[in-house]
Amino acid sequence: MHPALCHLVAALGCAGLAAAQSPDSAAVSWVGDAPDLNLGATFGLPWPRGKYPANSTSFTATDSNGGQVDVQSWITAYWPDGSVKWTGHAVGASNAVGTGYTVSPVVGYSQRFRRRQDASSMVAETGSEIVVNTGKISAVFKKSGNTIISSIKTASGKTVGTDGVLVLLAQSAIAEEDAAGEQPAKSQLNSVIEDVAVSKDNSVRTLVTIKGKHEPISGDGPGWLPFTVRFYLYKNSEAIKVLHTLTYDGTASQNFIVGIGIRFDVPLSDELYNRHIRLSSADGGLLNEAVKGITGLRRDPGQAVRTAQYEGKATPDTSTWDTRVTTRLQWIPNWNDYSLTQLSPDGFTLKKRTKAGQSWVKIPGGTKAGGLVYLGGAAGGGLGVGHRDFWKRYPTGIDIRNAASDVGQITLWLHSPAAGPMDLRPFHDGLGQDTYAKQLDALEITYEDYEGGYNTPTGIARTNELYIFGFDSTPSQEALGGLNAYVNEPPVLFVEPSRIKESGALGTYWGLPSNSTTGAAQDIEKHMDFLVRYYIGQVEQRRWYGFWDHGDIMHTYDVDRHQWRYDIGGYAWDNSELSPDIFFWNYFLRTGRADVYRLAEAQVRHGGDVDVYHLGNFTGLGTRHGVDHWSDSAKQIRISTTIYRRVFYYISGGDERTGDLVAEVQKAEQAFVAVDARRKIRDPSVVYVPDPEALYISLGLDWVSLAGAWLIEWERRGPNAEAAQRKLLKGFEGIAALKNGFVTGEALYNSSSGAISAPPTDPDNKGIVVVSHLDAVFGLQEVLTQVFDHVGQGTPSENPKLPAGFLEAWLDYCYYYSAGKPEQAARYGKDFGSVSLIQGHSKLTAYAAWKTGNATLASRAWKEFFGSDGLKRDGSGATNWTTVRVEGSKVLTPVDEASWLSTNDMALYGVNAIENLFFVGQALGST
Ligand SMILES: *[C@@H]1O[C@H](CO)[C@@H](O)[C@H](O)[C@H]1NC(C)=O
Ligand SMILES: *[C@@H]1O[C@H](CO)[C@@H](O)[C@H](O)[C@H]1NC(C)=O
Ligand SMILES: *[C@@H]1O[C@H](CO)[C@@H](O)[C@H](O)[C@H]1NC(C)=O
Ligand SMILES: *[C@@H]1O[C@H](CO)[C@@H](O)[C@H](O)[C@H]1NC(C)=O
Ligand SMILES: *[C@@H]1O[C@H](CO)[C@@H](O)[C@H](O)[C@H]1NC(C)=O
Ligand SMILES: *[C@@H]1O[C@H](CO)[C@@H](O)[C@H](O)[C@H]1NC(C)=O
């Protein structure tokens, strides 16, 4: 059908008619195997520059059978010419799960089409509440008070959950666990709502965002621990997805979190023998119990009765039971309370009791709990709550209370009180490092960059993902097993990699996997595969799990102990050092592999929340690698940089939490006033002036990370878009005007105007040579080239344009970094000294070769990639590229070891391999 026709048809209701598929129709399919369930999904799609005007394009969608489906669409990024760059799309739940969807752009904006969408809104709003009804579940959100979700009803109108509230247990001191005497008093705090917002378009997906903090139930004392809880509800879905973000705003020595949870009341009306409890294990196993068990008794109520209870079905009428049971039901204990506790990734324990004051009875446990709990009745229905990555986020827990009363409770502990207080204090006392000289000397031995006061968790955050389900009756074991899988691996829709690549909307520096039969390209593909598999395996073998830790990897290996250096200063948690994130995401983009997606997704959540500050003086900065994610004193924007989250942001359809982070990173320019990143190593003759209009910052590490955030802000037309675009282009102009461009290293940045000017070490801009091996390994190339792709180059009509001289300045840096001292000196009057990370910079040489069409330079790039530092190809003196099994008493548990591998090397190899294959892949055969 012609697009123009379709939009008319759409306006009339299009139902039953297949949508028009233009050549630009975009297909998305499930990452990995098609899931068993589709409870609604959001995904992102890229569009080429100039094709689809933002003000007159709408979208239709079909499922994999060609049937039209409702799709809610929004724009997440615009090209400068006003055309659509990225869109987000939501599809509702479906009974059948196909292989994916096809989205077709329709040019020709229709108000009637828009109105039709509005008419099917799932939301009804009053002054005090927001009611969302998906058709399968409805929820009431209050606009003030303590309950973040006040009621949950099934489609048939049964209320299965009420009074959803966030709970916090806290204490203001910490005692040695084995000490006698009094323990610090605990206080209980509840959520208090400060702000509630609901999405505007609610035809297929509604988003309710609740912000607030935790306040003492007693009413005295200040609130703390601010939260943002996002509820996502999809049309026809029985699930509510919850994204729960907390920011730690306490003082580590005074404000101890003991438990963080979310609690629901569950109305219960069934007979006690028709009330069911279900708790899952990670592989879909279930604990199947009833409040009053009628199996295993001395007298048998009858097979039909026992089977019904076990399966969660209403038991036959008691008149049909053996009367030797019915006359004695009162002697059978009622199990009122259940607790599941996962204090480590290696085991969970279970117990139950008849009531408070009576002892607990142990229930056989298991290794990895699934984090899904159900409480309810065969007739009255019930509530299910699931916590994604439950065991990976240990210490976690699930409590069921009062199951034998009229109102039971489910508490899902994101941090279990059974684990004792969460201790965020520094892991050492400073060891007397009270001067920069001592700190720098200590750096020489543990590689930790310590400074008192900087090792603070105040301002870090964590996001957890939960799912709420309402049931009209106790679901089958099979159904709960399916939901358990869903909760732990929520299905993801992803467009064909080639489409992203061709759109140019996510970097023109990666290509699809090489099909080359030449040895070198094949080796590189094999080696990248080795690297991602190795890290996926190490996550499990080394237990890189925990409330704060899940998603991170370690920095360096200790060959002697056969152990990653988890306890040694700057060698422990990686905090994205040298950009493994870019490798993982680019590798995912080109392959679409599910295992890689899950690795990168866990990392994106960890890095953006835990390794970054969200409030206080460090807002927008991240922390360098260390034993705690926040322990190192190097607070830098190179770690919070949005280039690590850019792929996820756009392919997820604009994940709102990630969107928050983009706004925060832009605030880092205020943090630059308080923190001089290079304070310990400055030439004493250069004084850092905390002048917001003359900040002395690094172009490669600091400025470019701001630039990456500005690019997204500009693309997405965020609230700061105008300033973001202006500052970005102003900075480009300023760098182009520096005598030595990027070789200047550091320059003055005016945070009011965005202007870059010559550094205090070269006030007259005569040209200074300051080159750091770190400048180009935190996303410099990737941010710059994405800005180039965005602004366009060359054609007179393109506006805005890349400022004159900027590309040349960048190409010079790319060419000269590894060109050798004589060429550097000839160009700049001075060489760069000993540069390192040559393999890690081969992508710059490759870029220059590609951009200038210089074949000699292309071979130089491969020589730098293969023949320098870093990981090498097979052959003599080369990297081994295998693992060795270490077991027995040499290690605590058997491990596969690649003692030759450090995470820096992994990251540099992967990032450069992908970019080199793209830029100069054709030159590989001749190397
Ligand atoms: C859409 O935007 C373009 C370019 O900004 C403008 O020329 C055109 O008039 C707009 N069309 C509508 C329907 O608003
Ligand atoms: C490699 O082969 C696959 C399968 O034929 C194809 O889809 C892909 O586009 C090829 N990759 C490149 C880089 O040509
Ligand atoms: C934040 O920075 C200001 C100015 O540098 C300083 O006075 C203040 O003590 C800092 N606050 C904290 C909590 O470190
Ligand atoms: C910084 O930019 C602002 C706004 O353009 C300007 O008024 C101010 O003079 C600049 N500051 C310096 C130190 O150049
Ligand atoms: C191409 O690169 C080589 C160095 O690899 C350099 O010597 C030569 O001048 C470059 N050619 C051009 C045309 O820039
Ligand atoms: C790689 O290391 C393993 C284990 O040490 C060894 O058996 C193997 O021969 C090595 N391979 C090469 C190519 O050196």
mmCIF file with all atom_site columns, N, CA, C and O in Angstrom, residues 20-29 43-48 52 59-63 71 86-87 89 91 100-106 493-500 503:
data_model
loop_
_atom_site.group_PDB
_atom_site.id
_atom_site.type_symbol
_atom_site.label_atom_id
_atom_site.label_alt_id
_atom_site.label_comp_id
_atom_site.label_asym_id
_atom_site.label_entity_id
_atom_site.label_seq_id
_atom_site.pdbx_PDB_ins_code
_atom_site.Cartn_x
_atom_site.Cartn_y
_atom_site.Cartn_z
_atom_site.occupancy
_atom_site.B_iso_or_equiv
_atom_site.pdbx_formal_charge
_atom_site.auth_seq_id
_atom_site.auth_comp_id
_atom_site.auth_asym_id
_atom_site.auth_atom_id
_atom_site.pdbx_PDB_model_num
ATOM 1   N N  . ALA A 1 20  ? 1.443  -0.658  5.587  1.00 0.00 ? 20  ALA A N  1
ATOM 2   C CA . ALA A 1 20  ? 2.305  -0.552  4.422  1.00 0.00 ? 20  ALA A CA 1
ATOM 3   C C  . ALA A 1 20  ? 3.745  -0.793  4.839  1.00 0.00 ? 20  ALA A C  1
ATOM 4   O O  . ALA A 1 20  ? 4.152  -0.344  5.890  1.00 0.00 ? 20  ALA A O  1
ATOM 5   N N  . GLN A 1 21  ? 4.454  -1.557  4.039  1.00 0.00 ? 21  GLN A N  1
ATOM 6   C CA . GLN A 1 21  ? 5.862  -1.742  4.346  1.00 0.00 ? 21  GLN A CA 1
ATOM 7   C C  . GLN A 1 21  ? 6.681  -1.054  3.269  1.00 0.00 ? 21  GLN A C  1
ATOM 8   O O  . GLN A 1 21  ? 6.731  -1.511  2.145  1.00 0.00 ? 21  GLN A O  1
ATOM 9   N N  . SER A 1 22  ? 7.282  0.050   3.631  1.00 0.00 ? 22  SER A N  1
ATOM 10  C CA . SER A 1 22  ? 8.135  0.754   2.676  1.00 0.00 ? 22  SER A CA 1
ATOM 11  C C  . SER A 1 22  ? 9.487  0.060   2.705  1.00 0.00 ? 22  SER A C  1
ATOM 12  O O  . SER A 1 22  ? 9.730  -0.768  3.574  1.00 0.00 ? 22  SER A O  1
ATOM 13  N N  . PRO A 1 23  ? 10.338 0.390   1.750  1.00 0.00 ? 23  PRO A N  1
ATOM 14  C CA . PRO A 1 23  ? 11.669 -0.240  1.772  1.00 0.00 ? 23  PRO A CA 1
ATOM 15  C C  . PRO A 1 23  ? 12.394 0.061   3.078  1.00 0.00 ? 23  PRO A C  1
ATOM 16  O O  . PRO A 1 23  ? 13.318 -0.633  3.453  1.00 0.00 ? 23  PRO A O  1
ATOM 17  N N  . ASP A 1 24  ? 11.950 1.106   3.756  1.00 0.00 ? 24  ASP A N  1
ATOM 18  C CA . ASP A 1 24  ? 12.623 1.465   4.996  1.00 0.00 ? 24  ASP A CA 1
ATOM 19  C C  . ASP A 1 24  ? 11.987 0.837   6.219  1.00 0.00 ? 24  ASP A C  1
ATOM 20  O O  . ASP A 1 24  ? 12.364 1.160   7.335  1.00 0.00 ? 24  ASP A O  1
ATOM 21  N N  . SER A 1 25  ? 11.017 -0.026  6.019  1.00 0.00 ? 25  SER A N  1
ATOM 22  C CA . SER A 1 25  ? 10.453 -0.720  7.177  1.00 0.00 ? 25  SER A CA 1
ATOM 23  C C  . SER A 1 25  ? 11.573 -1.417  7.934  1.00 0.00 ? 25  SER A C  1
ATOM 24  O O  . SER A 1 25  ? 12.458 -2.014  7.332  1.00 0.00 ? 25  SER A O  1
ATOM 25  N N  . ALA A 1 26  ? 11.499 -1.310  9.243  1.00 0.00 ? 26  ALA A N  1
ATOM 26  C CA . ALA A 1 26  ? 12.585 -1.852  10.064 1.00 0.00 ? 26  ALA A CA 1
ATOM 27  C C  . ALA A 1 26  ? 12.082 -3.035  10.860 1.00 0.00 ? 26  ALA A C  1
ATOM 28  O O  . ALA A 1 26  ? 11.064 -2.939  11.541 1.00 0.00 ? 26  ALA A O  1
ATOM 29  N N  . ALA A 1 27  ? 12.822 -4.145  10.757 1.00 0.00 ? 27  ALA A N  1
ATOM 30  C CA . ALA A 1 27  ? 12.420 -5.342  11.496 1.00 0.00 ? 27  ALA A CA 1
ATOM 31  C C  . ALA A 1 27  ? 13.235 -5.459  12.775 1.00 0.00 ? 27  ALA A C  1
ATOM 32  O O  . ALA A 1 27  ? 14.434 -5.225  12.778 1.00 0.00 ? 27  ALA A O  1
ATOM 33  N N  . VAL A 1 28  ? 12.534 -5.784  13.840 1.00 0.00 ? 28  VAL A N  1
ATOM 34  C CA . VAL A 1 28  ? 13.248 -6.104  15.088 1.00 0.00 ? 28  VAL A CA 1
ATOM 35  C C  . VAL A 1 28  ? 12.935 -7.548  15.442 1.00 0.00 ? 28  VAL A C  1
ATOM 36  O O  . VAL A 1 28  ? 11.837 -8.044  15.181 1.00 0.00 ? 28  VAL A O  1
ATOM 37  N N  . SER A 1 29  ? 13.932 -8.204  16.030 1.00 0.00 ? 29  SER A N  1
ATOM 38  C CA . SER A 1 29  ? 13.691 -9.571  16.474 1.00 0.00 ? 29  SER A CA 1
ATOM 39  C C  . SER A 1 29  ? 14.272 -9.739  17.870 1.00 0.00 ? 29  SER A C  1
ATOM 40  O O  . SER A 1 29  ? 15.016 -8.892  18.350 1.00 0.00 ? 29  SER A O  1
ATOM 41  N N  . PHE A 1 43  ? 11.621 -0.810  22.347 1.00 0.00 ? 43  PHE A N  1
ATOM 42  C CA . PHE A 1 43  ? 12.882 -0.931  21.603 1.00 0.00 ? 43  PHE A CA 1
ATOM 43  C C  . PHE A 1 43  ? 13.147 0.353   20.836 1.00 0.00 ? 43  PHE A C  1
ATOM 44  O O  . PHE A 1 43  ? 12.272 1.208   20.712 1.00 0.00 ? 43  PHE A O  1
ATOM 45  N N  . GLY A 1 44  ? 14.365 0.478   20.344 1.00 0.00 ? 44  GLY A N  1
ATOM 46  C CA . GLY A 1 44  ? 14.746 1.678   19.605 1.00 0.00 ? 44  GLY A CA 1
ATOM 47  C C  . GLY A 1 44  ? 15.057 1.350   18.155 1.00 0.00 ? 44  GLY A C  1
ATOM 48  O O  . GLY A 1 44  ? 15.482 0.237   17.838 1.00 0.00 ? 44  GLY A O  1
ATOM 49  N N  . LEU A 1 45  ? 14.835 2.327   17.279 1.00 0.00 ? 45  LEU A N  1
ATOM 50  C CA . LEU A 1 45  ? 15.150 2.153   15.853 1.00 0.00 ? 45  LEU A CA 1
ATOM 51  C C  . LEU A 1 45  ? 15.893 3.377   15.325 1.00 0.00 ? 45  LEU A C  1
ATOM 52  O O  . LEU A 1 45  ? 15.530 4.513   15.634 1.00 0.00 ? 45  LEU A O  1
ATOM 53  N N  . PRO A 1 46  ? 16.918 3.143   14.498 1.00 0.00 ? 46  PRO A N  1
ATOM 54  C CA . PRO A 1 46  ? 17.677 4.237   13.899 1.00 0.00 ? 46  PRO A CA 1
ATOM 55  C C  . PRO A 1 46  ? 17.128 4.589   12.519 1.00 0.00 ? 46  PRO A C  1
ATOM 56  O O  . PRO A 1 46  ? 16.612 3.724   11.817 1.00 0.00 ? 46  PRO A O  1
ATOM 57  N N  . TRP A 1 47  ? 17.249 5.846   12.138 1.00 0.00 ? 47  TRP A N  1
ATOM 58  C CA . TRP A 1 47  ? 16.791 6.274   10.818 1.00 0.00 ? 47  TRP A CA 1
ATOM 59  C C  . TRP A 1 47  ? 17.862 7.133   10.173 1.00 0.00 ? 47  TRP A C  1
ATOM 60  O O  . TRP A 1 47  ? 18.505 7.930   10.850 1.00 0.00 ? 47  TRP A O  1
ATOM 61  N N  . PRO A 1 48  ? 18.040 6.963   8.862  1.00 0.00 ? 48  PRO A N  1
ATOM 62  C CA . PRO A 1 48  ? 19.105 7.729   8.196  1.00 0.00 ? 48  PRO A CA 1
ATOM 63  C C  . PRO A 1 48  ? 18.775 9.224   8.135  1.00 0.00 ? 48  PRO A C  1
ATOM 64  O O  . PRO A 1 48  ? 17.603 9.606   8.135  1.00 0.00 ? 48  PRO A O  1
ATOM 65  N N  . TYR A 1 52  ? 13.102 11.095  7.221  1.00 0.00 ? 52  TYR A N  1
ATOM 66  C CA . TYR A 1 52  ? 11.770 11.150  7.837  1.00 0.00 ? 52  TYR A CA 1
ATOM 67  C C  . TYR A 1 52  ? 11.610 12.407  8.675  1.00 0.00 ? 52  TYR A C  1
ATOM 68  O O  . TYR A 1 52  ? 12.141 12.491  9.776  1.00 0.00 ? 52  TYR A O  1
ATOM 69  N N  . PHE A 1 59  ? 4.242  6.097   12.712 1.00 0.00 ? 59  PHE A N  1
ATOM 70  C CA . PHE A 1 59  ? 4.733  4.733   12.544 1.00 0.00 ? 59  PHE A CA 1
ATOM 71  C C  . PHE A 1 59  ? 3.614  3.716   12.718 1.00 0.00 ? 59  PHE A C  1
ATOM 72  O O  . PHE A 1 59  ? 2.719  3.895   13.537 1.00 0.00 ? 59  PHE A O  1
ATOM 73  N N  . THR A 1 60  ? 3.678  2.680   11.923 1.00 0.00 ? 60  THR A N  1
ATOM 74  C CA . THR A 1 60  ? 2.766  1.554   12.093 1.00 0.00 ? 60  THR A CA 1
ATOM 75  C C  . THR A 1 60  ? 3.620  0.310   12.294 1.00 0.00 ? 60  THR A C  1
ATOM 76  O O  . THR A 1 60  ? 4.814  0.324   11.997 1.00 0.00 ? 60  THR A O  1
ATOM 77  N N  . ALA A 1 61  ? 2.998  -0.733  12.803 1.00 0.00 ? 61  ALA A N  1
ATOM 78  C CA . ALA A 1 61  ? 3.789  -1.941  13.052 1.00 0.00 ? 61  ALA A CA 1
ATOM 79  C C  . ALA A 1 61  ? 2.983  -3.192  12.739 1.00 0.00 ? 61  ALA A C  1
ATOM 80  O O  . ALA A 1 61  ? 1.758  -3.206  12.863 1.00 0.00 ? 61  ALA A O  1
ATOM 81  N N  . THR A 1 62  ? 3.697  -4.213  12.337 1.00 0.00 ? 62  THR A N  1
ATOM 82  C CA . THR A 1 62  ? 3.089  -5.525  12.133 1.00 0.00 ? 62  THR A CA 1
ATOM 83  C C  . THR A 1 62  ? 3.862  -6.556  12.933 1.00 0.00 ? 62  THR A C  1
ATOM 84  O O  . THR A 1 62  ? 5.039  -6.366  13.237 1.00 0.00 ? 62  THR A O  1
ATOM 85  N N  . ASP A 1 63  ? 3.203  -7.630  13.278 1.00 0.00 ? 63  ASP A N  1
ATOM 86  C CA . ASP A 1 63  ? 3.916  -8.715  13.950 1.00 0.00 ? 63  ASP A CA 1
ATOM 87  C C  . ASP A 1 63  ? 4.503  -9.647  12.896 1.00 0.00 ? 63  ASP A C  1
ATOM 88  O O  . ASP A 1 63  ? 4.391  -9.383  11.693 1.00 0.00 ? 63  ASP A O  1
ATOM 89  N N  . VAL A 1 71  ? 1.236  0.230   18.012 1.00 0.00 ? 71  VAL A N  1
ATOM 90  C CA . VAL A 1 71  ? 2.582  0.593   18.438 1.00 0.00 ? 71  VAL A CA 1
ATOM 91  C C  . VAL A 1 71  ? 2.552  2.033   18.935 1.00 0.00 ? 71  VAL A C  1
ATOM 92  O O  . VAL A 1 71  ? 1.867  2.877   18.361 1.00 0.00 ? 71  VAL A O  1
ATOM 93  N N  . TRP A 1 86  ? 16.557 8.692   15.880 1.00 0.00 ? 86  TRP A N  1
ATOM 94  C CA . TRP A 1 86  ? 16.235 7.500   16.663 1.00 0.00 ? 86  TRP A CA 1
ATOM 95  C C  . TRP A 1 86  ? 14.800 7.607   17.155 1.00 0.00 ? 86  TRP A C  1
ATOM 96  O O  . TRP A 1 86  ? 14.353 8.695   17.521 1.00 0.00 ? 86  TRP A O  1
ATOM 97  N N  . THR A 1 87  ? 14.134 6.479   17.172 1.00 0.00 ? 87  THR A N  1
ATOM 98  C CA . THR A 1 87  ? 12.794 6.447   17.748 1.00 0.00 ? 87  THR A CA 1
ATOM 99  C C  . THR A 1 87  ? 12.728 5.349   18.797 1.00 0.00 ? 87  THR A C  1
ATOM 100 O O  . THR A 1 87  ? 13.492 4.384   18.759 1.00 0.00 ? 87  THR A O  1
ATOM 101 N N  . HIS A 1 89  ? 9.877  2.690   20.490 1.00 0.00 ? 89  HIS A N  1
ATOM 102 C CA . HIS A 1 89  ? 8.579  2.081   20.171 1.00 0.00 ? 89  HIS A CA 1
ATOM 103 C C  . HIS A 1 89  ? 8.193  1.093   21.262 1.00 0.00 ? 89  HIS A C  1
ATOM 104 O O  . HIS A 1 89  ? 9.034  0.331   21.735 1.00 0.00 ? 89  HIS A O  1
ATOM 105 N N  . VAL A 1 91  ? 5.434  -1.998  22.115 1.00 0.00 ? 91  VAL A N  1
ATOM 106 C CA . VAL A 1 91  ? 4.354  -2.899  21.690 1.00 0.00 ? 91  VAL A CA 1
ATOM 107 C C  . VAL A 1 91  ? 3.776  -3.548  22.938 1.00 0.00 ? 91  VAL A C  1
ATOM 108 O O  . VAL A 1 91  ? 4.478  -3.758  23.930 1.00 0.00 ? 91  VAL A O  1
ATOM 109 N N  . GLY A 1 100 ? 9.241  -11.411 15.981 1.00 0.00 ? 100 GLY A N  1
ATOM 110 C CA . GLY A 1 100 ? 9.548  -9.996  16.184 1.00 0.00 ? 100 GLY A CA 1
ATOM 111 C C  . GLY A 1 100 ? 8.491  -9.119  15.547 1.00 0.00 ? 100 GLY A C  1
ATOM 112 O O  . GLY A 1 100 ? 7.332  -9.544  15.385 1.00 0.00 ? 100 GLY A O  1
ATOM 113 N N  . TYR A 1 101 ? 8.875  -7.922  15.169 1.00 0.00 ? 101 TYR A N  1
ATOM 114 C CA . TYR A 1 101 ? 7.941  -6.943  14.613 1.00 0.00 ? 101 TYR A CA 1
ATOM 115 C C  . TYR A 1 101 ? 8.610  -6.195  13.471 1.00 0.00 ? 101 TYR A C  1
ATOM 116 O O  . TYR A 1 101 ? 9.833  -6.170  13.359 1.00 0.00 ? 101 TYR A O  1
ATOM 117 N N  . THR A 1 102 ? 7.767  -5.580  12.658 1.00 0.00 ? 102 THR A N  1
ATOM 118 C CA . THR A 1 102 ? 8.274  -4.690  11.618 1.00 0.00 ? 102 THR A CA 1
ATOM 119 C C  . THR A 1 102 ? 7.598  -3.343  11.788 1.00 0.00 ? 102 THR A C  1
ATOM 120 O O  . THR A 1 102 ? 6.368  -3.269  11.880 1.00 0.00 ? 102 THR A O  1
ATOM 121 N N  . VAL A 1 103 ? 8.404  -2.314  11.850 1.00 0.00 ? 103 VAL A N  1
ATOM 122 C CA . VAL A 1 103 ? 7.875  -0.958  12.028 1.00 0.00 ? 103 VAL A CA 1
ATOM 123 C C  . VAL A 1 103 ? 8.054  -0.199  10.722 1.00 0.00 ? 103 VAL A C  1
ATOM 124 O O  . VAL A 1 103 ? 9.132  -0.229  10.118 1.00 0.00 ? 103 VAL A O  1
ATOM 125 N N  . SER A 1 104 ? 6.979  0.463   10.283 1.00 0.00 ? 104 SER A N  1
ATOM 126 C CA . SER A 1 104 ? 7.054  1.209   9.024  1.00 0.00 ? 104 SER A CA 1
ATOM 127 C C  . SER A 1 104 ? 6.791  2.684   9.276  1.00 0.00 ? 104 SER A C  1
ATOM 128 O O  . SER A 1 104 ? 5.795  3.032   9.907  1.00 0.00 ? 104 SER A O  1
ATOM 129 N N  . PRO A 1 105 ? 7.679  3.522   8.789  1.00 0.00 ? 105 PRO A N  1
ATOM 130 C CA . PRO A 1 105 ? 7.439  4.957   8.915  1.00 0.00 ? 105 PRO A CA 1
ATOM 131 C C  . PRO A 1 105 ? 6.407  5.400   7.884  1.00 0.00 ? 105 PRO A C  1
ATOM 132 O O  . PRO A 1 105 ? 6.390  4.899   6.754  1.00 0.00 ? 105 PRO A O  1
ATOM 133 N N  . VAL A 1 106 ? 5.545  6.288   8.282  1.00 0.00 ? 106 VAL A N  1
ATOM 134 C CA . VAL A 1 106 ? 4.523  6.806   7.374  1.00 0.00 ? 106 VAL A CA 1
ATOM 135 C C  . VAL A 1 106 ? 4.647  8.319   7.372  1.00 0.00 ? 106 VAL A C  1
ATOM 136 O O  . VAL A 1 106 ? 4.458  8.956   8.407  1.00 0.00 ? 106 VAL A O  1
ATOM 137 N N  . LEU A 1 493 ? 14.065 -6.673  22.205 1.00 0.00 ? 493 LEU A N  1
ATOM 138 C CA . LEU A 1 493 ? 13.932 -6.599  20.751 1.00 0.00 ? 493 LEU A CA 1
ATOM 139 C C  . LEU A 1 493 ? 15.044 -5.721  20.191 1.00 0.00 ? 493 LEU A C  1
ATOM 140 O O  . LEU A 1 493 ? 15.353 -4.668  20.735 1.00 0.00 ? 493 LEU A O  1
ATOM 141 N N  . PHE A 1 494 ? 15.614 -6.186  19.094 1.00 0.00 ? 494 PHE A N  1
ATOM 142 C CA . PHE A 1 494 ? 16.777 -5.495  18.533 1.00 0.00 ? 494 PHE A CA 1
ATOM 143 C C  . PHE A 1 494 ? 16.688 -5.525  17.011 1.00 0.00 ? 494 PHE A C  1
ATOM 144 O O  . PHE A 1 494 ? 16.365 -6.544  16.409 1.00 0.00 ? 494 PHE A O  1
ATOM 145 N N  . VAL A 1 495 ? 17.014 -4.390  16.426 1.00 0.00 ? 495 VAL A N  1
ATOM 146 C CA . VAL A 1 495 ? 16.959 -4.259  14.972 1.00 0.00 ? 495 VAL A CA 1
ATOM 147 C C  . VAL A 1 495 ? 18.162 -4.958  14.337 1.00 0.00 ? 495 VAL A C  1
ATOM 148 O O  . VAL A 1 495 ? 19.167 -5.186  15.013 1.00 0.00 ? 495 VAL A O  1
ATOM 149 N N  . GLU A 1 496 ? 18.075 -5.279  13.059 1.00 0.00 ? 496 GLU A N  1
ATOM 150 C CA . GLU A 1 496 ? 19.224 -5.913  12.424 1.00 0.00 ? 496 GLU A CA 1
ATOM 151 C C  . GLU A 1 496 ? 20.442 -4.992  12.519 1.00 0.00 ? 496 GLU A C  1
ATOM 152 O O  . GLU A 1 496 ? 20.325 -3.802  12.228 1.00 0.00 ? 496 GLU A O  1
ATOM 153 N N  . PRO A 1 497 ? 21.595 -5.546  12.890 1.00 0.00 ? 497 PRO A N  1
ATOM 154 C CA . PRO A 1 497 ? 22.800 -4.731  13.018 1.00 0.00 ? 497 PRO A CA 1
ATOM 155 C C  . PRO A 1 497 ? 23.086 -3.891  11.763 1.00 0.00 ? 497 PRO A C  1
ATOM 156 O O  . PRO A 1 497 ? 23.476 -2.727  11.864 1.00 0.00 ? 497 PRO A O  1
ATOM 157 N N  . SER A 1 498 ? 22.856 -4.478  10.592 1.00 0.00 ? 498 SER A N  1
ATOM 158 C CA . SER A 1 498 ? 23.218 -3.756  9.358  1.00 0.00 ? 498 SER A CA 1
ATOM 159 C C  . SER A 1 498 ? 22.426 -2.447  9.247  1.00 0.00 ? 498 SER A C  1
ATOM 160 O O  . SER A 1 498 ? 22.885 -1.467  8.688  1.00 0.00 ? 498 SER A O  1
ATOM 161 N N  . ARG A 1 499 ? 21.228 -2.453  9.800  1.00 0.00 ? 499 ARG A N  1
ATOM 162 C CA . ARG A 1 499 ? 20.403 -1.265  9.711  1.00 0.00 ? 499 ARG A CA 1
ATOM 163 C C  . ARG A 1 499 ? 20.965 -0.120  10.566 1.00 0.00 ? 499 ARG A C  1
ATOM 164 O O  . ARG A 1 499 ? 20.942 1.044   10.159 1.00 0.00 ? 499 ARG A O  1
ATOM 165 N N  . ILE A 1 500 ? 21.456 -0.463  11.721 1.00 0.00 ? 500 ILE A N  1
ATOM 166 C CA . ILE A 1 500 ? 22.062 0.575   12.573 1.00 0.00 ? 500 ILE A CA 1
ATOM 167 C C  . ILE A 1 500 ? 23.305 1.113   11.885 1.00 0.00 ? 500 ILE A C  1
ATOM 168 O O  . ILE A 1 500 ? 23.538 2.310   11.801 1.00 0.00 ? 500 ILE A O  1
ATOM 169 N N  . SER A 1 503 ? 22.469 3.389   8.997  1.00 0.00 ? 503 SER A N  1
ATOM 170 C CA . SER A 1 503 ? 21.859 4.663   9.383  1.00 0.00 ? 503 SER A CA 1
ATOM 171 C C  . SER A 1 503 ? 22.904 5.696   9.787  1.00 0.00 ? 503 SER A C  1
ATOM 172 O O  . SER A 1 503 ? 22.649 6.896   9.749  1.00 0.00 ? 503 SER A O  1
#
